[in-house]
Coordinates of C-alpha atoms in Angstrom, one line a residue:
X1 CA 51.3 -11.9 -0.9
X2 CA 54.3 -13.3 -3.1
X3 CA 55.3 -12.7 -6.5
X4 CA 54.9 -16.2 -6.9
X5 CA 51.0 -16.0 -5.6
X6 CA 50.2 -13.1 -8.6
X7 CA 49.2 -14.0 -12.1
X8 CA 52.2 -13.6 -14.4
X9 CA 53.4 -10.0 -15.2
X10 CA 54.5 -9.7 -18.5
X11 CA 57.8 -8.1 -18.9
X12 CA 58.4 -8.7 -15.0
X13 CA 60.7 -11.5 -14.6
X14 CA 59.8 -14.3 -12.1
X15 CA 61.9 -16.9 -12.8
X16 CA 63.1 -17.1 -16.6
X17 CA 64.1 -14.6 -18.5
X18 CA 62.1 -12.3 -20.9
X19 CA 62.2 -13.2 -24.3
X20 CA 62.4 -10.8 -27.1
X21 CA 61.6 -10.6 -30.6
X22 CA 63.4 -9.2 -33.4
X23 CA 62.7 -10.0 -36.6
X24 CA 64.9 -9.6 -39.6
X25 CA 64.4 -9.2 -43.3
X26 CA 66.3 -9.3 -46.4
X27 CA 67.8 -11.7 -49.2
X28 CA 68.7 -15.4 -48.3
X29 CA 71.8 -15.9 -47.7
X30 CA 74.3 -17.5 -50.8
X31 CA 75.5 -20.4 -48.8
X32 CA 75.0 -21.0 -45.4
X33 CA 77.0 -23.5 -42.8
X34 CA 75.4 -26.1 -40.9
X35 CA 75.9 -25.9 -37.0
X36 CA 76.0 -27.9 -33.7
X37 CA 72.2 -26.3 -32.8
X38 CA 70.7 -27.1 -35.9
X39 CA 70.9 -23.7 -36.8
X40 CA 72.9 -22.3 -39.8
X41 CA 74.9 -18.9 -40.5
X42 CA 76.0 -17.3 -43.7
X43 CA 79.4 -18.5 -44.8
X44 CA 82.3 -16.6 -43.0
X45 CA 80.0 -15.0 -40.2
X46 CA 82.0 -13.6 -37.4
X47 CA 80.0 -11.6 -34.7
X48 CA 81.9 -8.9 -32.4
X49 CA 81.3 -6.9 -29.4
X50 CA 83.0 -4.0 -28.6
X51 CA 82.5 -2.6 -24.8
X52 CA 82.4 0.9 -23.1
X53 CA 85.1 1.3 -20.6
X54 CA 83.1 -0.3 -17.9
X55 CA 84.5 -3.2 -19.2
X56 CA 82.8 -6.9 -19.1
X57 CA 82.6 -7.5 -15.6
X58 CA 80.3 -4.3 -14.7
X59 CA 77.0 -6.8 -14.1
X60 CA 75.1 -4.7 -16.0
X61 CA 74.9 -3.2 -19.4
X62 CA 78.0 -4.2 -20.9
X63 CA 77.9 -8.2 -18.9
X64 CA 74.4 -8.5 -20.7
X65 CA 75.5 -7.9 -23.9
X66 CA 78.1 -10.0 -23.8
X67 CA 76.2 -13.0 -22.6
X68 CA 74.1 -12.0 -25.8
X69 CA 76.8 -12.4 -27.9
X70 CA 78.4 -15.7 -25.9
X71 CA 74.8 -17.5 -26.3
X72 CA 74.1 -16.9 -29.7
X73 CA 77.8 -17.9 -30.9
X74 CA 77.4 -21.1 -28.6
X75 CA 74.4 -21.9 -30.6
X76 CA 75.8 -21.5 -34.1
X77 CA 79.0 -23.3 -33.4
X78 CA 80.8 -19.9 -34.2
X79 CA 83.8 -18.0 -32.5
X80 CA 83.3 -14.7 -31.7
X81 CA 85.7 -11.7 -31.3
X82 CA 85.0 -9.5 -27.9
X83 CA 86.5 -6.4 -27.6
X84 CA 87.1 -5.1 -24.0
X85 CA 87.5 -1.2 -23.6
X86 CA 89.2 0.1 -20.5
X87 CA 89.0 4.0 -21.5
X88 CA 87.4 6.1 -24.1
X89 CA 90.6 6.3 -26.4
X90 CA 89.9 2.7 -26.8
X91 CA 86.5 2.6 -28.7
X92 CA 87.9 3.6 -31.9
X93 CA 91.2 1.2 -31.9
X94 CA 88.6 -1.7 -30.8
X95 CA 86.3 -0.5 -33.9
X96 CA 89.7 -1.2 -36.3
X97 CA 90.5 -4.0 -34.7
X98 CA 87.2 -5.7 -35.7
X99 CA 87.4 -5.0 -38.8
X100 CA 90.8 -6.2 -39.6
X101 CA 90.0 -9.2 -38.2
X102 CA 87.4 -9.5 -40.8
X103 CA 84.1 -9.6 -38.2
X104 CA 80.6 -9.4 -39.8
X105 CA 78.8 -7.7 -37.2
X106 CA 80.1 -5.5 -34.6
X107 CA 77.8 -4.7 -31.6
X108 CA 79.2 -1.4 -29.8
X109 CA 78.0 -1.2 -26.3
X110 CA 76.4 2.1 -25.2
X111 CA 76.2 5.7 -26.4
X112 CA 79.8 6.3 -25.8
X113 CA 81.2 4.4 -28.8
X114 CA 78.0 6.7 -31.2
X115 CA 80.7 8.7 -33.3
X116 CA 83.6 6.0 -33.6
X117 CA 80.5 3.9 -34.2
X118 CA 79.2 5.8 -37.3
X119 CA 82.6 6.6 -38.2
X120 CA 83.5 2.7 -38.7
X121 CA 80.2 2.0 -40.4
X122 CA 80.7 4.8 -42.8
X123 CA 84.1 3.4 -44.0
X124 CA 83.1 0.2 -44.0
X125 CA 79.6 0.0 -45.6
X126 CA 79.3 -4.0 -46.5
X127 CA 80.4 -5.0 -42.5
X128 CA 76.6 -4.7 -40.4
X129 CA 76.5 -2.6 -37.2
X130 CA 74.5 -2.7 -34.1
X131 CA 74.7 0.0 -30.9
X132 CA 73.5 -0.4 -28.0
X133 CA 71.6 2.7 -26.2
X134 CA 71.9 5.1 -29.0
X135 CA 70.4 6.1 -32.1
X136 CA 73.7 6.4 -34.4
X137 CA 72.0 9.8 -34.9
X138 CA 74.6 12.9 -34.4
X139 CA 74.2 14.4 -38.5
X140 CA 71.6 17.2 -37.5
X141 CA 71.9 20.7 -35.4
X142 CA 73.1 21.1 -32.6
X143 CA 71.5 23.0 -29.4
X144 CA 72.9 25.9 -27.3
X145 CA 75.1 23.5 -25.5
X146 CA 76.4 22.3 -28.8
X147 CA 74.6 18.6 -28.4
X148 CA 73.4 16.9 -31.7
X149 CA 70.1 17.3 -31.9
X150 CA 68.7 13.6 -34.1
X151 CA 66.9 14.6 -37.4
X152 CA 65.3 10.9 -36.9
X153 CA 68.0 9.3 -39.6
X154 CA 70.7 7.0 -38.4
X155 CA 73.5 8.2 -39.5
X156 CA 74.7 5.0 -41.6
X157 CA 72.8 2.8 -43.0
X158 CA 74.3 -0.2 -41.7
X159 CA 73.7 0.1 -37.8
X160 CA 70.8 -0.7 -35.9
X161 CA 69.8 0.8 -32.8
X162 CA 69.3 -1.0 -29.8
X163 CA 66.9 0.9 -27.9
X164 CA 64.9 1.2 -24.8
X165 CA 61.6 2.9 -23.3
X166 CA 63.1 2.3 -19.9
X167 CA 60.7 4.5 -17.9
X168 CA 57.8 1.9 -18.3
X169 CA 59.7 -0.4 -16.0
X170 CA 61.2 2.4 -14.3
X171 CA 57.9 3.7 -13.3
X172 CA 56.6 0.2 -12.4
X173 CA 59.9 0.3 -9.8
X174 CA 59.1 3.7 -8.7
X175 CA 55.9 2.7 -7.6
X176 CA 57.0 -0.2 -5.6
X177 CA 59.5 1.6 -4.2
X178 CA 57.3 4.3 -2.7
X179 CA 54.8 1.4 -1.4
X180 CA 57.8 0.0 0.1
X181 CA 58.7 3.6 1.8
X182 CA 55.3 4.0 2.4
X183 CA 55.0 0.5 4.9
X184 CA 58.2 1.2 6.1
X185 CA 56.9 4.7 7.8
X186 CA 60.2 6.7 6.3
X187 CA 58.4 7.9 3.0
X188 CA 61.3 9.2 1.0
X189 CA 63.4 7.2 -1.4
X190 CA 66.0 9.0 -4.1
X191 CA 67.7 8.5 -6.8
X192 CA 71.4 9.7 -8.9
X193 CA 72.6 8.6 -11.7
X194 CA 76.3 8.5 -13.4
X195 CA 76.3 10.7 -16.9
X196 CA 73.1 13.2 -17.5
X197 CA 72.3 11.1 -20.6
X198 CA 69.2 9.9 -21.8
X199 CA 69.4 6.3 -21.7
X200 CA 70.6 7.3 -17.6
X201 CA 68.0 10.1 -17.2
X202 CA 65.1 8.0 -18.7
X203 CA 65.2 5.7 -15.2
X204 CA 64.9 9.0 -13.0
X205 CA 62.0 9.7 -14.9
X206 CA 60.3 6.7 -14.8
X207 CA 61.2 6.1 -11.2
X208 CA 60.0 9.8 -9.7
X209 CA 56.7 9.6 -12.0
X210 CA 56.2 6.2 -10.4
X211 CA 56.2 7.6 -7.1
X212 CA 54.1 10.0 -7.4
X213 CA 51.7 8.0 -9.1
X214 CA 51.3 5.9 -6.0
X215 CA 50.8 9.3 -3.6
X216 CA 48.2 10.1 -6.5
X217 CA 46.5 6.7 -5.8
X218 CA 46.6 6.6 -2.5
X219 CA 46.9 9.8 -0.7
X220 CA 50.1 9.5 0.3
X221 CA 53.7 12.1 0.5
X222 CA 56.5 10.0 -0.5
X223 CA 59.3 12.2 -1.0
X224 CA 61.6 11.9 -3.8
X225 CA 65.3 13.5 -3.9
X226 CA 68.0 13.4 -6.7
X227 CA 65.9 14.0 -9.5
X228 CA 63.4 16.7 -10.6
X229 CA 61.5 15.5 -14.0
X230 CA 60.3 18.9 -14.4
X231 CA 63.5 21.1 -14.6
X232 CA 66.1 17.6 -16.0
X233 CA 68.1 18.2 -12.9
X234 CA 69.4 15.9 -10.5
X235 CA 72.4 14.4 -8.6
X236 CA 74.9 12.8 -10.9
X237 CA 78.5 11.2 -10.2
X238 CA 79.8 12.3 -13.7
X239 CA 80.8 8.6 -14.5
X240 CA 80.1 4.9 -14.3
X241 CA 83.0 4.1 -12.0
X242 CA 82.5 2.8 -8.8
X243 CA 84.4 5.0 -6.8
X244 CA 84.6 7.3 -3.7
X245 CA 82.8 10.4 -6.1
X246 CA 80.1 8.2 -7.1
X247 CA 79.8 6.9 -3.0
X248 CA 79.8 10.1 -2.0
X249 CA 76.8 11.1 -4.2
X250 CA 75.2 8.2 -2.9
X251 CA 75.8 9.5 0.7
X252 CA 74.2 13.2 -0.3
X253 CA 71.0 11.1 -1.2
X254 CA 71.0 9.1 2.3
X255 CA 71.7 11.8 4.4
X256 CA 68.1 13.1 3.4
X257 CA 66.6 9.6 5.0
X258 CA 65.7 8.0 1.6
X259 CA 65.2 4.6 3.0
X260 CA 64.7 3.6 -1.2
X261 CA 67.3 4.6 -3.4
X262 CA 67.6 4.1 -7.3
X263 CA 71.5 4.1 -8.4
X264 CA 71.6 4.4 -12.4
X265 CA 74.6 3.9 -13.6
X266 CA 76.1 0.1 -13.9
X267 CA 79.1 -0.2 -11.5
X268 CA 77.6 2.7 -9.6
X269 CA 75.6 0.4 -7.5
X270 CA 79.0 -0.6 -5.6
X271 CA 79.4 2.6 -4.7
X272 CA 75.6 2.5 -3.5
X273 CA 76.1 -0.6 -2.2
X274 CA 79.1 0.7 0.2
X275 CA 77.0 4.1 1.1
X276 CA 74.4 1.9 2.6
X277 CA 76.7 -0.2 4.3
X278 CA 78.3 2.8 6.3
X279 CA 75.2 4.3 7.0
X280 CA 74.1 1.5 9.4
X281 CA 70.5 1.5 8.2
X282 CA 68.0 -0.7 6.5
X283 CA 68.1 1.3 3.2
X284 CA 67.3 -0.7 0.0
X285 CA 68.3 0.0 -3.6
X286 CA 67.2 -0.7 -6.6
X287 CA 69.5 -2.3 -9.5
X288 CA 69.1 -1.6 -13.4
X289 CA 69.7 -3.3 -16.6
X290 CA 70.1 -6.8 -15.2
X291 CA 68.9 -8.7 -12.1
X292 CA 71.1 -7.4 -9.9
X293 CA 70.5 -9.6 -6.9
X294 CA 71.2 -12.9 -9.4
X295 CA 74.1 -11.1 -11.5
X296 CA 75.8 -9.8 -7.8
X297 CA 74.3 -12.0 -5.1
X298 CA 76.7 -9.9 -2.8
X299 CA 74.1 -7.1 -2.8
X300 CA 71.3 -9.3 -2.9
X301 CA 70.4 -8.5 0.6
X302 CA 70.0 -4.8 0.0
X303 CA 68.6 -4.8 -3.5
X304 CA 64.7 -4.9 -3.8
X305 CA 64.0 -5.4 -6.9
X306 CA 65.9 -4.5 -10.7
X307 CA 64.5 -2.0 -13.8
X308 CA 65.6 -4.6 -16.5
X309 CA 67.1 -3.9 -20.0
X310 CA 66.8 -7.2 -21.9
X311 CA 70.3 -6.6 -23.4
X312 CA 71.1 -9.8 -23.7
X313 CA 68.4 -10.7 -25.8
X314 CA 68.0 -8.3 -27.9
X315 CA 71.6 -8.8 -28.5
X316 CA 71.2 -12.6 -28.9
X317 CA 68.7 -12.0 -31.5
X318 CA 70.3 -9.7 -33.5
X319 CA 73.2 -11.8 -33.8
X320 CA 71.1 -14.4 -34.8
X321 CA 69.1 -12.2 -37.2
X322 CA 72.6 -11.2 -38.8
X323 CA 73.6 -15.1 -38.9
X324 CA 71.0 -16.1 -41.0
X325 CA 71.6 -13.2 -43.3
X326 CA 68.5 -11.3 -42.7
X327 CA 70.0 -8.1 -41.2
X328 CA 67.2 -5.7 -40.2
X329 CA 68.5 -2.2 -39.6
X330 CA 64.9 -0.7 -38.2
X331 CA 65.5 0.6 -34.6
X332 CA 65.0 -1.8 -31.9
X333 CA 62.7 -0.6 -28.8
X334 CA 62.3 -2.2 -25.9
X335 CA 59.1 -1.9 -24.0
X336 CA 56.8 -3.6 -21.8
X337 CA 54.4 -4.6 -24.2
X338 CA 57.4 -6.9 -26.2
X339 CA 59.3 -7.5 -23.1
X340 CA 62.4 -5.8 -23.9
X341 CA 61.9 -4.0 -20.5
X342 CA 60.2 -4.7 -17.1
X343 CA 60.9 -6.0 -13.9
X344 CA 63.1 -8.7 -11.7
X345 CA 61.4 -10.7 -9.2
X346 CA 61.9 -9.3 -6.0
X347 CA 63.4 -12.5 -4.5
X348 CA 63.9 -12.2 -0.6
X349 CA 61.8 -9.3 -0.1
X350 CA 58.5 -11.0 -1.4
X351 CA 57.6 -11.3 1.8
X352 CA 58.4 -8.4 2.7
X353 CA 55.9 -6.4 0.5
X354 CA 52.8 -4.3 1.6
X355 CA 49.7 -6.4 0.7
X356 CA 48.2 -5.8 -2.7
X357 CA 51.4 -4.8 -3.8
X358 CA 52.5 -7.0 -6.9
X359 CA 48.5 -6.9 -8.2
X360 CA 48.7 -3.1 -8.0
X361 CA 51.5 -4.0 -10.2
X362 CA 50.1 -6.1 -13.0
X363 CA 47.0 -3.7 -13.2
X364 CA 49.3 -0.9 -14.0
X365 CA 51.3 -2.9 -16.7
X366 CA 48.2 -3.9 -18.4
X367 CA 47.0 -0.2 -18.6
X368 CA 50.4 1.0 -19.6
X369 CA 50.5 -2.0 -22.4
X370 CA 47.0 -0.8 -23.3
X371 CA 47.6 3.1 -23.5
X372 CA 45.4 3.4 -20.8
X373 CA 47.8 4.9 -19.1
X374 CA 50.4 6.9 -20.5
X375 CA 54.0 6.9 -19.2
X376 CA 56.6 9.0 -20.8
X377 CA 59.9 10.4 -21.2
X378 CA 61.4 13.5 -22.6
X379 CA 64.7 10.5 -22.7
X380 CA 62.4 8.0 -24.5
X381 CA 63.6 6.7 -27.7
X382 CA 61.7 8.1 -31.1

């Protein structure tokens, strides 16, 4: 059976996108300026994006966001100012550099901007904020490794997080993954990721509960390797570059016959990618953040199906929110239930899935939606 034979899943993509909703709140703007969409933005609205040092091209995270940002400044007829970062000592120049070229709202991509993030905001409390995949919450104690523990309180009151419960999707594409194992006759699939961090290790989760979910369900041993949920240990490259560290790691999780295997990490996939390649096998992988078989069709043949962030619209809509100058600051989560998370379609390997697969599928999104069934992360966001 197709995906295109199953009632709709929602939050998995078929065909378009997902659509988010973010609503925003505040005073109406003083004056507003008409634009080619029909659409209006407060007087002087200039919308920025700043990167992490993956840079714009990584087809993932920092690509999404961007295409956010690109869409919604299409729509309102307005230029926007986009910020590439090539290394870390670049976040904080980037930060200035937005402000002094008197931008609205700045959107920092990922958790490694946080403290330049907060920083900026701090100094600059009339100029709205947005970060992607962190809180902006480092003010409270630290732990034994000297890591901010979050006291629930962004740490200025001008940036709004852009977050995401991940591990529903993940878990959805842990579960196919160990069905597709499963019909294969290997049964082990694997996973690493690039930094231990939560918005990484939140897709391990996901992905190993998912698995053994379906060996709960139907008496099955699918192995899993690169990740134990338990202990918050795994296999990690120590990066998001795609390079011969991050193939190798890849290479430690074939070598124990995965015939599945879950790269988390944006550019990391390459390096997956590569691995695979060298190997001479039929291993698949998994993508994350965006459809990876659409945004790369170089890997479609080997990726099975994607654990989407919907970056892009989440961005798009805060941008959007911001325009009309209605800036909501709540937190932003992305689940299942609002389809800020969920999965691709699984393009050339629809027919390629065990029977009964893609129901199985929409049952367990509906009881996760519901609370029927409970899926969670020590890496989720509060």
């Amino acid at each position: 059976m197709t995906i295109s034979s199953t009632r709709k899943l929602v939050g998995v993509t078929l065909a378009a996108g997902l659509i988010v909703a973010l609503a925003g709140c505040g005073a109406a703007p003083e004056a507003t300026t008409p634009t080619n969409g029909g659409k209006t933005a407060v007087a002087g609205f200039k919308p920025c994006i700043v990167s992490d040092d993956g840079g714009w091209n990584d087809k993932s995270f920092n690509e999404s966001a961007k295409n956010g940002i690109d869409k919604a400044s299409q729509e309102l007829g307005v230029k926007s100012l986009e910020l590439e970062s090539s290394a870390e000592s670049d976040y904080a120049p980037n930060l200035e550099n937005a402000v002094s070229q008197n931008c609205t709202l700045i959107i920092s991509v990922g958790f490694k901007l946080s403290a330049d993030t907060i920083k900026s905001a701090l100094a600059n409390p009339k100029i709205n904020y947005a970060i992607i995949d962190d809180a902006a919450d480092n003010s409270g104690a630290t732990d034994k490794d000297g890591k901010p523990i979050p006291d629930g309180k962004t740490d200025a009151p001008n940036i709004k997080p852009i977050l995401f419960n991940t591990v529903e999707a993940a878990y959805l594409g842990g579960y196919a993954a160990a069905a597709y194992s499963d019909a294969s006759g290997v049964d082990k699939v694997g996973t690493f990721g690039g930094l231990q961090i939560p918005s990484v290790s939140i897709f391990m989760d996901g992905f190993i509960d998912g698995v053994k979910k379906y060996n709960d369900d139907n008496g099955k041993n699918v192995a899993t390797y690169g990740w134990d949920v338990a202990k918050q240990k795994g296999s990690f490259t120590g990066g998001f570059a795609a390079n011969d560290t991050a193939k190798q790691t890849a290479k430690g999780i074939l070598d124990q016959g995965v015939d599945v295997i879950l790269p988390v990490g944006g550019p990391i996939y390459k390096s997956a990618a590569a691995a695979i390649a060298d190997s001479g096998k039929k291993t698949v992988m998994l993508g994350v953040d965006s459809d990876l078989a659409v945004a790369d069709p170089s890997v479609a043949g080997v990726t099975l199906v994607s654990i989407m962030k919907r970056i892009d619209q989440a961005v798009y809509d805060t941008v959007m929110s911001a325009a009309s100058g209605k800036m909501d600051f709540t937190p932003y989560i992305g689940t299942l239930e609002n389809e800020g998370v969920g999965l691709s379609s699984f393009h050339d390997f629809e027919s390629k899935l065990p029977g009964g697969l893609t129901d199985k599928l929409a049952e367990l999104q509906k009881q996760i939606i519901s609370g029927d069934l409970k899926v969670t992360s020590v890496n989720s966001p509060k």
